[in-house]
Amino acid sequence: MQGGPPVTLAVIALGGNAIAPAGTAGTAEEQTGTIARAMDQVARLLQDPDRALVITHGNGPQVGNLLRKNELARDIVPPMPLDWCVAQTQATIGFTIANTLGRALERHGVDRAVVPLVSRVLVDAGDPAFDAPQKPIGAHVTDEAYVRSAEAQGVAFVETSRGWRRVVPSPTPIASLELATVRAMLEDGAVVVANGGGGVPTVRDPDGALRGVEAVIDKDLAGALLAVELGADRLAILTDVAGVALDFGGPDERWLAEVDVAELRGHAARGAFGAGSMGPKVEAACGFVERTGGTAVIARLEDALDAIEGRAGTRVVPSRPVPS
Ligand code: ADP
Ligand code: MG
């Protein structure tokens, strides 16, 4: 492709709502339909042949449900640990993205392979998150007796407005272990689905062996990590709101069109963003911008194309140097 325009690389992180919206039962059919609708948006990004794309996605609802199913069937089939459940949900969401995005690309006449990768992400076995489970997964449960008996067996819950939700450790992602493969697939022109569900949390033992551990990594942070590692031009975090708001839901609600890292971190420090929702997106966006000097955007899934091209969502840009 000598002399052609430069290929730009975007990493997009798709929210769980894009896959299993609240209020649905979450059957395979429903999830496939929702993923297909999300992929219609993603396919529009790929009509530009000079755009390379990596997709990462959440799995919170799916992994929580799978874990619960394992527990309920424990007398019949041995329950699988959380890292197995992460890998399993990553795989089912991954192949469904491949099927549905492949179909959408066909409709647009775009000939690109979609490759879902089982992805491991390195974490530190000493990460303090392992002693303080914080990430809510699965459905809200209202059966207090179930919650109390599970708590007695060491399962952690957080109380919500709609009952309880299970919480699990969410360590900081350190390195994407499939990075070299992601690069090779991108060079080959493929669209790569990687670090889904935050990636399978993996630690390196003192003898060098890699081993899955029971945790769920935040998908926004795992997506941002991969974007940094790949030197992506854009990180787009796509969700169910138009971007980042100050006084979200309050009388002085104000949506930010563009904000620099220093200002955004200031708002975060004042607690402007939901801890398990907008907080990690803001953190992921700031980290990407600081480490690459690029621009990150947080936007509604339906605005994916406009967001990546700078016309929608909240753009997070490098802080202006302090005048000396
Ligand atoms: P996803 O599944 O895409 O990761 P989350 O539910 O984790 O979505 O995060 C998006 C949600 O963050 C929004 O639906 C909104 O309710 C919530 N949120 C919390 N604080 C803010 C804020 N300051 N601005 C915008 N949205 C916010
Ligand atoms: Mg989220």
PDB file of N, CA, C and O and ligand atoms in Angstrom, residues 135 218-220 276-277 281, ligand 2:
ATOM      1  N   LYS A 135     -16.162  -5.316  42.024  1.00  0.00           N
ATOM      2  CA  LYS A 135     -16.840  -5.218  40.731  1.00  0.00           C
ATOM      3  C   LYS A 135     -18.137  -6.025  40.750  1.00  0.00           C
ATOM      4  O   LYS A 135     -18.125  -7.243  40.925  1.00  0.00           O
ATOM      5  N   ASP A 218     -11.803  -4.889  34.596  1.00  0.00           N
ATOM      6  CA  ASP A 218     -12.686  -3.905  33.970  1.00  0.00           C
ATOM      7  C   ASP A 218     -12.394  -3.819  32.469  1.00  0.00           C
ATOM      8  O   ASP A 218     -11.255  -3.629  32.061  1.00  0.00           O
ATOM      9  N   LYS A 219     -13.442  -3.939  31.648  1.00  0.00           N
ATOM     10  CA  LYS A 219     -13.211  -3.982  30.203  1.00  0.00           C
ATOM     11  C   LYS A 219     -12.768  -2.623  29.639  1.00  0.00           C
ATOM     12  O   LYS A 219     -12.064  -2.581  28.632  1.00  0.00           O
ATOM     13  N   ASP A 220     -13.158  -1.531  30.282  1.00  0.00           N
ATOM     14  CA  ASP A 220     -12.713  -0.224  29.803  1.00  0.00           C
ATOM     15  C   ASP A 220     -11.197  -0.080  30.017  1.00  0.00           C
ATOM     16  O   ASP A 220     -10.484   0.416  29.144  1.00  0.00           O
ATOM     17  N   GLY A 276     -18.725   2.315  39.690  1.00  0.00           N
ATOM     18  CA  GLY A 276     -18.651   1.112  38.868  1.00  0.00           C
ATOM     19  C   GLY A 276     -19.131   1.336  37.445  1.00  0.00           C
ATOM     20  O   GLY A 276     -19.304   0.389  36.689  1.00  0.00           O
ATOM     21  N   SER A 277     -19.338   2.590  37.058  1.00  0.00           N
ATOM     22  CA  SER A 277     -19.919   2.836  35.736  1.00  0.00           C
ATOM     23  C   SER A 277     -19.100   3.849  34.936  1.00  0.00           C
ATOM     24  O   SER A 277     -18.228   3.470  34.158  1.00  0.00           O
ATOM     25  N   LYS A 281     -14.566   4.364  32.993  1.00  0.00           N
ATOM     26  CA  LYS A 281     -14.438   4.865  31.612  1.00  0.00           C
ATOM     27  C   LYS A 281     -13.553   6.109  31.597  1.00  0.00           C
ATOM     28  O   LYS A 281     -12.683   6.270  30.732  1.00  0.00           O
TER      29      LYS A 281
HETATM   30 MG    MG B   2     -19.467  -0.665  32.801  1.00  0.00          MG
END
